Amino acid sequence: MLEVDSIRKTYGNIVAADGVSFRAGAGETVGLLGPNGAGKTTMVSIVAGLLRPDSGQVLIGGRPLGGDTDPAKRNIGLVPQNIGLYGQLSARENLALFGALYGLGGAQRKRAIDDALRLVGLSDRGKDAVKTFSGGMMRRLNLAAALLHDPQMLLLDEPTVGVDPQSRNAIFDNLETLKKRGKTLLYTTHYMEEAERLCDRLVIIDRGKVVADDTLSGLHRLMPVTNLLIVDLDNARDGFPAAELRSLPEVQSVEIRDKELKIGLRDLSSESPRVLQWLVDRGWKFQHVSSERASLETVFLTLTGRSLRD
Amino acid sequence: MTSIFRALVRKDLRLFFSDRRSVIMAFVAPIVIASFFGYIFGGNGGQTEASRVAVLAVDQDASVTSREIVANMTADKALAVQPAGLEEARAAVRKGKAIVAFVIPAAFGADAGRALFDAVSKPVIGLLYDPSHAAEMGMVQGMLSGHVMEAVSKEMFTGQTDRQAVKDSLAQIEQSAMAPADKKSLETMLRGIDGWNARRDSGAASGNATAPQGLTIPFQVHSEAITSGIGVQYNGYAHSFGGMGIQFILFVGIDVGMGLLAMRQSGVWQRLRAAPLSRGTLLGSRAVSAAMTSMLVLMVLFAFARVVFGCRIEGSMVGFLCICAAFSLMTAAFGLLIAALGKTPEATRGLSILVTLLMVMLGGAWVPTFIFPQWLQKLTIAIPTRWAMDGLDAMTWRGLGFSSAIGPIAVLVGFTLVFGVLAVMRFRWEADS
Ligand SMILES: Nc1ncnc2c1ncn2[C@@H]1O[C@H](COP(=O)(O)OP(=O)(O)OP(=O)(O)O)[C@@H](O)[C@H]1O
Ligand SMILES: [Mg+2]
């Protein structure tokens, strides 16, 4: 359905995409995962035909987009990261406009609007101005506006940003419904839990480069770390010799944020005493130690040396 | 128009009319300001109360002559004359409550009569005036001279008090050092007047009510404002509504530009660009909706001016409509150009308002271009608003025919094309992500 091949895009001397390639098969849900500024929106915009890459190409259904008016654009539904709705217009007026842009009219458009509103649970708010909506409702309508023309593929750019857990669950239910209907989803996020819950495959990008592209189970196999040892240091991180700690044979990863030190270890029982002793020997004091089972989040950490939320 | 185009235009119009601020800015503000300017600058013809010059009369003489002067000044339509005491008048002029005060000194009537034939001791009329109104002061001085001349000579020749002046003058001539021949001629003239007065007293010379009453200014002025024709008066409202219409419609254009710039930063732009529609449709629909709004604003303004102030389209109605349409299109293209050249709404707003106000000012929307110095009048030919303003003036109160609209229409359409092409060329199509 979607083939992205060696895309490169620069803004001045910022390289937003540096040879990005990945695919999404029909009916597949692919997560595009990366921290802020990784180049996710840039990739979504290129796939949707909004940005022209410096090099590389995007094929949709085996063919590149021809231009502004290419009818193949009907196969794509874009859910932009910034809410793309007119606040002064009602929900229905917004949907009517976006339906009209894809040539929908009359009864057909009315049916599409009713269906989309029902899917996102906003049927009773259709006549209200969008500016009176809560953040979560706007996000849901933002999704509905991409569904009117019933596209085969949905490009979702952080569709749950800034919403409470309830609205997020509602949006997830909507996306799972769409998945069941056989849509191809390209889902952009920097939340690993979201990607784990929804996606068949994950493409992890960092600083414009793909650092991993695998199925969930494949990524789980990549996880080198089974456990995290978390140490709350008494003194601040300044001058903490993270590189030195990382060079110990048993240490898989080191992450330090404020006074919280996260150390990736394979075997807590045998390895943690030695690591703690190493800290004590170097004069680092701590009052509280805990541990955590490793998650996919640590995959990103081990691949890039950085946390997703940085 | 395709249905997509129509949907986009309809959306823009809905957005415009759902924004109370922009509607007030486009319709109410120009009506209020144009009404004010029209009222200040002469209104619709005839002398209005507001344009009378406030004058104070300080009459320290209270003679027949001085009372006549005050009465004649008071009767003048251009002046609003009030009697006042000297100190009161001084204070009023200082505070700007009156523009000129004239002071007729005691014994003015008698002295002035004598001074007609004796240049030695002329009585003095004092003028107190507000220096910020020098033009009005000149006008009042001129009128005063006329009225004084009339009143004094009338008394001299026909009044009671000044008969004595004739006799006094005769006595003075006897004693003066004039050449004997001059003395004789002057004496003959004064004796003639004396004799005339005596005959009038006996009733012999009367019987004709329209006999000359004194010296008067030997001509009258008939002034006719050259407008669309006999009986049609210059209508200051026609100019001010055109001018303010132009100004506020350009503001609508700025709003279009700002709106596009703001939209580029929102997801709406990505959504529109992701849909299968051409760039021409995207920008063209915005231009058409902007032009429709502008046209509507102009029509509402001139309808208001017609109903409330009686401004008519004295010239070609077709020419008027075409100029309005051409100006509306130019405004729309101007808005697109702002969107194409600007970066963010915040950074662009100030500059585009400045450019707009300059165009409006130099176009003659605030004050007519004919009071500009010659070089500036030539220079402003390069400014589209000048053409719009001249065209609207021509079609409204000047009452010219369609041929006078062709120039403005052509120039405005030309600017539309230039702005439009520049805008499309310079527009950054890639969204700011
Ligand atoms: N219009 C632009 N001009 C200049 N630089 C840009 C532009 N758009 C994006 N960038 C830069 O390109 C890089 C990638 O940006 P992009 O928006 O694609 O990241 P992202 O992964 O979507 O981030 P986020 O999670 O914050 O949305 C960033 O460094 C960003 O600063
Ligand atoms: Mg983004």
PDB file of C-alpha atoms in Angstrom, chain B residues 119-319:
ATOM      1  CA  ALA B 119      -6.690 110.905   7.116  1.00  0.00           C
ATOM      2  CA  VAL B 120      -5.168 112.270  10.329  1.00  0.00           C
ATOM      3  CA  SER B 121      -7.096 110.609  13.157  1.00  0.00           C
ATOM      4  CA  LYS B 122      -8.846 107.383  12.201  1.00  0.00           C
ATOM      5  CA  PRO B 123     -10.692 105.487  14.928  1.00  0.00           C
ATOM      6  CA  VAL B 124      -9.389 101.942  15.495  1.00  0.00           C
ATOM      7  CA  ILE B 125     -11.445  98.756  15.354  1.00  0.00           C
ATOM      8  CA  GLY B 126      -9.712  96.063  17.360  1.00  0.00           C
ATOM      9  CA  LEU B 127      -9.616  92.456  16.154  1.00  0.00           C
ATOM     10  CA  LEU B 128      -8.847  89.678  18.598  1.00  0.00           C
ATOM     11  CA  TYR B 129      -8.336  86.375  16.854  1.00  0.00           C
ATOM     12  CA  ASP B 130      -7.266  82.801  17.358  1.00  0.00           C
ATOM     13  CA  PRO B 131      -3.957  82.437  15.467  1.00  0.00           C
ATOM     14  CA  SER B 132      -4.760  78.846  14.492  1.00  0.00           C
ATOM     15  CA  HIS B 133      -7.618  80.222  12.362  1.00  0.00           C
ATOM     16  CA  ALA B 134      -5.829  82.846  10.324  1.00  0.00           C
ATOM     17  CA  ALA B 135      -7.934  82.128   7.261  1.00  0.00           C
ATOM     18  CA  GLU B 136     -11.198  82.767   9.088  1.00  0.00           C
ATOM     19  CA  MET B 137      -9.708  85.927  10.588  1.00  0.00           C
ATOM     20  CA  GLY B 138      -8.982  87.204   7.070  1.00  0.00           C
ATOM     21  CA  MET B 139     -12.496  86.429   6.009  1.00  0.00           C
ATOM     22  CA  VAL B 140     -14.041  88.206   9.006  1.00  0.00           C
ATOM     23  CA  GLN B 141     -11.804  91.233   8.450  1.00  0.00           C
ATOM     24  CA  GLY B 142     -12.938  91.487   4.858  1.00  0.00           C
ATOM     25  CA  MET B 143     -16.593  91.267   5.769  1.00  0.00           C
ATOM     26  CA  LEU B 144     -16.156  93.777   8.562  1.00  0.00           C
ATOM     27  CA  SER B 145     -14.563  96.305   6.166  1.00  0.00           C
ATOM     28  CA  GLY B 146     -17.553  96.035   3.884  1.00  0.00           C
ATOM     29  CA  HIS B 147     -20.087  96.441   6.632  1.00  0.00           C
ATOM     30  CA  VAL B 148     -18.208  99.366   8.276  1.00  0.00           C
ATOM     31  CA  MET B 149     -17.890 101.188   4.984  1.00  0.00           C
ATOM     32  CA  GLU B 150     -21.537 100.767   4.282  1.00  0.00           C
ATOM     33  CA  ALA B 151     -22.732 101.825   7.734  1.00  0.00           C
ATOM     34  CA  VAL B 152     -20.414 104.806   8.081  1.00  0.00           C
ATOM     35  CA  SER B 153     -21.069 106.268   4.647  1.00  0.00           C
ATOM     36  CA  LYS B 154     -24.773 105.739   5.054  1.00  0.00           C
ATOM     37  CA  GLU B 155     -24.795 107.754   8.236  1.00  0.00           C
ATOM     38  CA  MET B 156     -22.558 110.332   6.616  1.00  0.00           C
ATOM     39  CA  PHE B 157     -24.908 110.888   3.750  1.00  0.00           C
ATOM     40  CA  THR B 158     -28.270 110.259   5.252  1.00  0.00           C
ATOM     41  CA  GLY B 159     -28.115 109.756   8.999  1.00  0.00           C
ATOM     42  CA  GLN B 160     -28.774 112.215  11.800  1.00  0.00           C
ATOM     43  CA  THR B 161     -25.567 112.104  13.779  1.00  0.00           C
ATOM     44  CA  ASP B 162     -23.237 112.427  10.883  1.00  0.00           C
ATOM     45  CA  ARG B 163     -24.813 115.471   9.391  1.00  0.00           C
ATOM     46  CA  GLN B 164     -22.967 117.185  12.091  1.00  0.00           C
ATOM     47  CA  ALA B 165     -19.852 115.519  10.729  1.00  0.00           C
ATOM     48  CA  VAL B 166     -20.401 117.148   7.347  1.00  0.00           C
ATOM     49  CA  LYS B 167     -20.666 120.531   8.956  1.00  0.00           C
ATOM     50  CA  ASP B 168     -17.623 119.792  11.145  1.00  0.00           C
ATOM     51  CA  SER B 169     -15.668 118.729   8.084  1.00  0.00           C
ATOM     52  CA  LEU B 170     -16.534 121.980   6.320  1.00  0.00           C
ATOM     53  CA  ALA B 171     -15.224 123.924   9.294  1.00  0.00           C
ATOM     54  CA  GLN B 172     -12.026 121.844   9.339  1.00  0.00           C
ATOM     55  CA  ILE B 173     -11.395 122.550   5.666  1.00  0.00           C
ATOM     56  CA  GLU B 174     -11.541 126.274   6.280  1.00  0.00           C
ATOM     57  CA  GLN B 175      -8.722 126.022   8.778  1.00  0.00           C
ATOM     58  CA  SER B 176      -6.552 123.489   6.935  1.00  0.00           C
ATOM     59  CA  ALA B 177      -3.478 124.225   4.841  1.00  0.00           C
ATOM     60  CA  MET B 178      -4.876 122.735   1.658  1.00  0.00           C
ATOM     61  CA  ALA B 179      -4.242 124.361  -1.729  1.00  0.00           C
ATOM     62  CA  PRO B 180      -7.053 126.890  -2.339  1.00  0.00           C
ATOM     63  CA  ALA B 181      -8.287 125.040  -5.442  1.00  0.00           C
ATOM     64  CA  ASP B 182      -8.524 121.678  -3.556  1.00  0.00           C
ATOM     65  CA  LYS B 183     -10.264 123.388  -0.645  1.00  0.00           C
ATOM     66  CA  LYS B 184     -12.809 124.768  -3.031  1.00  0.00           C
ATOM     67  CA  SER B 185     -13.630 121.470  -4.719  1.00  0.00           C
ATOM     68  CA  LEU B 186     -13.967 119.584  -1.432  1.00  0.00           C
ATOM     69  CA  GLU B 187     -16.114 122.343  -0.035  1.00  0.00           C
ATOM     70  CA  THR B 188     -18.371 122.172  -3.074  1.00  0.00           C
ATOM     71  CA  MET B 189     -18.818 118.435  -2.603  1.00  0.00           C
ATOM     72  CA  LEU B 190     -19.570 118.674   1.108  1.00  0.00           C
ATOM     73  CA  ARG B 191     -21.960 121.572   0.580  1.00  0.00           C
ATOM     74  CA  GLY B 192     -23.686 119.427  -2.012  1.00  0.00           C
ATOM     75  CA  ILE B 193     -24.150 116.663   0.561  1.00  0.00           C
ATOM     76  CA  ASP B 194     -25.317 119.180   3.108  1.00  0.00           C
ATOM     77  CA  GLY B 195     -27.836 120.499   0.622  1.00  0.00           C
ATOM     78  CA  TRP B 196     -28.934 116.932  -0.219  1.00  0.00           C
ATOM     79  CA  ASN B 197     -29.481 116.206   3.446  1.00  0.00           C
ATOM     80  CA  ALA B 198     -31.498 119.427   3.853  1.00  0.00           C
ATOM     81  CA  ARG B 199     -33.694 118.538   0.884  1.00  0.00           C
ATOM     82  CA  ARG B 200     -34.272 115.033   2.249  1.00  0.00           C
ATOM     83  CA  ASP B 201     -35.293 116.466   5.597  1.00  0.00           C
ATOM     84  CA  SER B 202     -37.871 118.652   3.852  1.00  0.00           C
ATOM     85  CA  GLY B 203     -39.193 115.572   2.040  1.00  0.00           C
ATOM     86  CA  ALA B 204     -38.445 116.928  -1.434  1.00  0.00           C
ATOM     87  CA  ALA B 205     -35.941 114.300  -2.463  1.00  0.00           C
ATOM     88  CA  SER B 206     -37.661 111.281  -1.006  1.00  0.00           C
ATOM     89  CA  GLY B 207     -40.418 109.330  -2.578  1.00  0.00           C
ATOM     90  CA  ASN B 208     -37.959 106.755  -3.724  1.00  0.00           C
ATOM     91  CA  ALA B 209     -37.291 104.160  -1.054  1.00  0.00           C
ATOM     92  CA  THR B 210     -34.494 102.566  -2.975  1.00  0.00           C
ATOM     93  CA  ALA B 211     -32.427 105.717  -3.184  1.00  0.00           C
ATOM     94  CA  PRO B 212     -28.794 105.042  -2.299  1.00  0.00           C
ATOM     95  CA  GLN B 213     -28.370 104.710   1.417  1.00  0.00           C
ATOM     96  CA  GLY B 214     -24.587 105.042   1.524  1.00  0.00           C
ATOM     97  CA  LEU B 215     -21.475 103.673  -0.141  1.00  0.00           C
ATOM     98  CA  THR B 216     -21.683 100.006  -0.849  1.00  0.00           C
ATOM     99  CA  ILE B 217     -19.252  97.509  -2.336  1.00  0.00           C
ATOM    100  CA  PRO B 218     -19.738  98.060  -6.029  1.00  0.00           C
ATOM    101  CA  PHE B 219     -20.144  94.395  -6.979  1.00  0.00           C
ATOM    102  CA  GLN B 220     -21.656  91.146  -5.821  1.00  0.00           C
ATOM    103  CA  VAL B 221     -20.191  87.677  -6.085  1.00  0.00           C
ATOM    104  CA  HIS B 222     -22.111  84.802  -7.537  1.00  0.00           C
ATOM    105  CA  SER B 223     -20.333  81.558  -6.699  1.00  0.00           C
ATOM    106  CA  GLU B 224     -21.260  78.236  -8.265  1.00  0.00           C
ATOM    107  CA  ALA B 225     -19.591  74.963  -7.289  1.00  0.00           C
ATOM    108  CA  ILE B 226     -18.853  73.051 -10.470  1.00  0.00           C
ATOM    109  CA  THR B 227     -20.313  69.611  -9.937  1.00  0.00           C
ATOM    110  CA  SER B 228     -22.453  67.339 -12.000  1.00  0.00           C
ATOM    111  CA  GLY B 229     -24.787  70.046 -13.076  1.00  0.00           C
ATOM    112  CA  ILE B 230     -27.098  72.865 -12.258  1.00  0.00           C
ATOM    113  CA  GLY B 231     -28.776  72.388  -8.916  1.00  0.00           C
ATOM    114  CA  VAL B 232     -26.548  69.441  -7.887  1.00  0.00           C
ATOM    115  CA  GLN B 233     -24.332  70.460  -5.044  1.00  0.00           C
ATOM    116  CA  TYR B 234     -20.979  69.086  -4.007  1.00  0.00           C
ATOM    117  CA  ASN B 235     -21.581  66.363  -1.492  1.00  0.00           C
ATOM    118  CA  GLY B 236     -18.749  65.927   1.007  1.00  0.00           C
ATOM    119  CA  TYR B 237     -20.305  62.642   2.059  1.00  0.00           C
ATOM    120  CA  ALA B 238     -19.811  61.130  -1.388  1.00  0.00           C
ATOM    121  CA  HIS B 239     -16.077  61.716  -1.092  1.00  0.00           C
ATOM    122  CA  SER B 240     -15.775  60.618   2.510  1.00  0.00           C
ATOM    123  CA  PHE B 241     -17.757  57.422   1.990  1.00  0.00           C
ATOM    124  CA  GLY B 242     -15.621  56.541  -1.011  1.00  0.00           C
ATOM    125  CA  GLY B 243     -12.463  57.290   0.952  1.00  0.00           C
ATOM    126  CA  MET B 244     -13.397  55.371   4.062  1.00  0.00           C
ATOM    127  CA  GLY B 245     -14.769  52.539   1.970  1.00  0.00           C
ATOM    128  CA  ILE B 246     -11.382  52.249   0.294  1.00  0.00           C
ATOM    129  CA  GLN B 247      -9.539  52.363   3.596  1.00  0.00           C
ATOM    130  CA  PHE B 248     -11.598  49.760   5.384  1.00  0.00           C
ATOM    131  CA  ILE B 249     -11.803  47.466   2.398  1.00  0.00           C
ATOM    132  CA  LEU B 250      -8.029  47.450   2.290  1.00  0.00           C
ATOM    133  CA  PHE B 251      -8.223  46.440   5.931  1.00  0.00           C
ATOM    134  CA  VAL B 252     -10.401  43.529   4.820  1.00  0.00           C
ATOM    135  CA  GLY B 253      -7.562  42.695   2.424  1.00  0.00           C
ATOM    136  CA  ILE B 254      -5.062  42.737   5.277  1.00  0.00           C
ATOM    137  CA  ASP B 255      -7.319  40.399   7.231  1.00  0.00           C
ATOM    138  CA  VAL B 256      -7.336  38.021   4.270  1.00  0.00           C
ATOM    139  CA  GLY B 257      -3.542  38.005   4.256  1.00  0.00           C
ATOM    140  CA  MET B 258      -3.340  37.563   8.012  1.00  0.00           C
ATOM    141  CA  GLY B 259      -5.911  34.791   7.853  1.00  0.00           C
ATOM    142  CA  LEU B 260      -3.910  32.903   5.235  1.00  0.00           C
ATOM    143  CA  LEU B 261      -0.687  33.304   7.206  1.00  0.00           C
ATOM    144  CA  ALA B 262      -2.371  32.088  10.386  1.00  0.00           C
ATOM    145  CA  MET B 263      -3.944  29.211   8.488  1.00  0.00           C
ATOM    146  CA  ARG B 264      -0.561  28.081   7.185  1.00  0.00           C
ATOM    147  CA  GLN B 265       0.450  27.462  10.773  1.00  0.00           C
ATOM    148  CA  SER B 266      -2.682  25.508  11.583  1.00  0.00           C
ATOM    149  CA  GLY B 267      -3.667  22.014  10.613  1.00  0.00           C
ATOM    150  CA  VAL B 268      -6.359  23.396   8.338  1.00  0.00           C
ATOM    151  CA  TRP B 269      -3.753  24.269   5.748  1.00  0.00           C
ATOM    152  CA  GLN B 270      -2.361  20.708   5.781  1.00  0.00           C
ATOM    153  CA  ARG B 271      -5.879  19.378   5.436  1.00  0.00           C
ATOM    154  CA  LEU B 272      -6.640  21.634   2.469  1.00  0.00           C
ATOM    155  CA  ARG B 273      -3.332  20.799   0.820  1.00  0.00           C
ATOM    156  CA  ALA B 274      -3.869  17.070   1.340  1.00  0.00           C
ATOM    157  CA  ALA B 275      -7.169  17.214  -0.555  1.00  0.00           C
ATOM    158  CA  PRO B 276      -7.094  16.872  -4.340  1.00  0.00           C
ATOM    159  CA  LEU B 277      -7.498  20.538  -5.225  1.00  0.00           C
ATOM    160  CA  SER B 278      -5.340  22.852  -7.231  1.00  0.00           C
ATOM    161  CA  ARG B 279      -3.394  25.814  -5.960  1.00  0.00           C
ATOM    162  CA  GLY B 280      -5.498  28.011  -8.198  1.00  0.00           C
ATOM    163  CA  THR B 281      -8.639  26.781  -6.475  1.00  0.00           C
ATOM    164  CA  LEU B 282      -7.131  27.317  -3.050  1.00  0.00           C
ATOM    165  CA  LEU B 283      -5.936  30.890  -3.584  1.00  0.00           C
ATOM    166  CA  GLY B 284      -8.558  31.771  -6.181  1.00  0.00           C
ATOM    167  CA  SER B 285     -11.430  30.899  -3.876  1.00  0.00           C
ATOM    168  CA  ARG B 286      -9.931  33.083  -1.187  1.00  0.00           C
ATOM    169  CA  ALA B 287      -9.548  35.937  -3.635  1.00  0.00           C
ATOM    170  CA  VAL B 288     -13.112  35.597  -4.864  1.00  0.00           C
ATOM    171  CA  SER B 289     -14.570  35.514  -1.377  1.00  0.00           C
ATOM    172  CA  ALA B 290     -12.491  38.550  -0.411  1.00  0.00           C
ATOM    173  CA  ALA B 291     -13.631  40.432  -3.508  1.00  0.00           C
ATOM    174  CA  MET B 292     -17.259  39.537  -2.794  1.00  0.00           C
ATOM    175  CA  THR B 293     -16.954  40.802   0.763  1.00  0.00           C
ATOM    176  CA  SER B 294     -15.311  44.021  -0.401  1.00  0.00           C
ATOM    177  CA  MET B 295     -17.959  44.615  -3.031  1.00  0.00           C
ATOM    178  CA  LEU B 296     -20.666  44.089  -0.452  1.00  0.00           C
ATOM    179  CA  VAL B 297     -19.024  46.556   1.924  1.00  0.00           C
ATOM    180  CA  LEU B 298     -18.861  49.219  -0.800  1.00  0.00           C
ATOM    181  CA  MET B 299     -22.486  48.659  -1.760  1.00  0.00           C
ATOM    182  CA  VAL B 300     -23.663  48.898   1.839  1.00  0.00           C
ATOM    183  CA  LEU B 301     -21.627  52.059   2.428  1.00  0.00           C
ATOM    184  CA  PHE B 302     -22.948  53.844  -0.646  1.00  0.00           C
ATOM    185  CA  ALA B 303     -26.485  52.656   0.065  1.00  0.00           C
ATOM    186  CA  PHE B 304     -26.174  54.162   3.519  1.00  0.00           C
ATOM    187  CA  ALA B 305     -24.782  57.405   2.101  1.00  0.00           C
ATOM    188  CA  ARG B 306     -27.647  57.487  -0.403  1.00  0.00           C
ATOM    189  CA  VAL B 307     -30.391  56.960   2.147  1.00  0.00           C
ATOM    190  CA  VAL B 308     -29.042  59.053   5.005  1.00  0.00           C
ATOM    191  CA  PHE B 309     -27.085  61.802   3.264  1.00  0.00           C
ATOM    192  CA  GLY B 310     -28.643  61.827  -0.163  1.00  0.00           C
ATOM    193  CA  CYS B 311     -25.448  60.973  -2.079  1.00  0.00           C
ATOM    194  CA  ARG B 312     -26.345  59.910  -5.569  1.00  0.00           C
ATOM    195  CA  ILE B 313     -24.363  58.265  -8.306  1.00  0.00           C
ATOM    196  CA  GLU B 314     -24.614  61.333 -10.528  1.00  0.00           C
ATOM    197  CA  GLY B 315     -22.427  59.805 -13.221  1.00  0.00           C
ATOM    198  CA  SER B 316     -22.442  56.393 -14.849  1.00  0.00           C
ATOM    199  CA  MET B 317     -23.875  53.664 -12.624  1.00  0.00           C
ATOM    200  CA  VAL B 318     -22.167  50.990 -14.715  1.00  0.00           C
ATOM    201  CA  GLY B 319     -18.878  52.849 -14.353  1.00  0.00           C
TER     202      GLY B 319
END
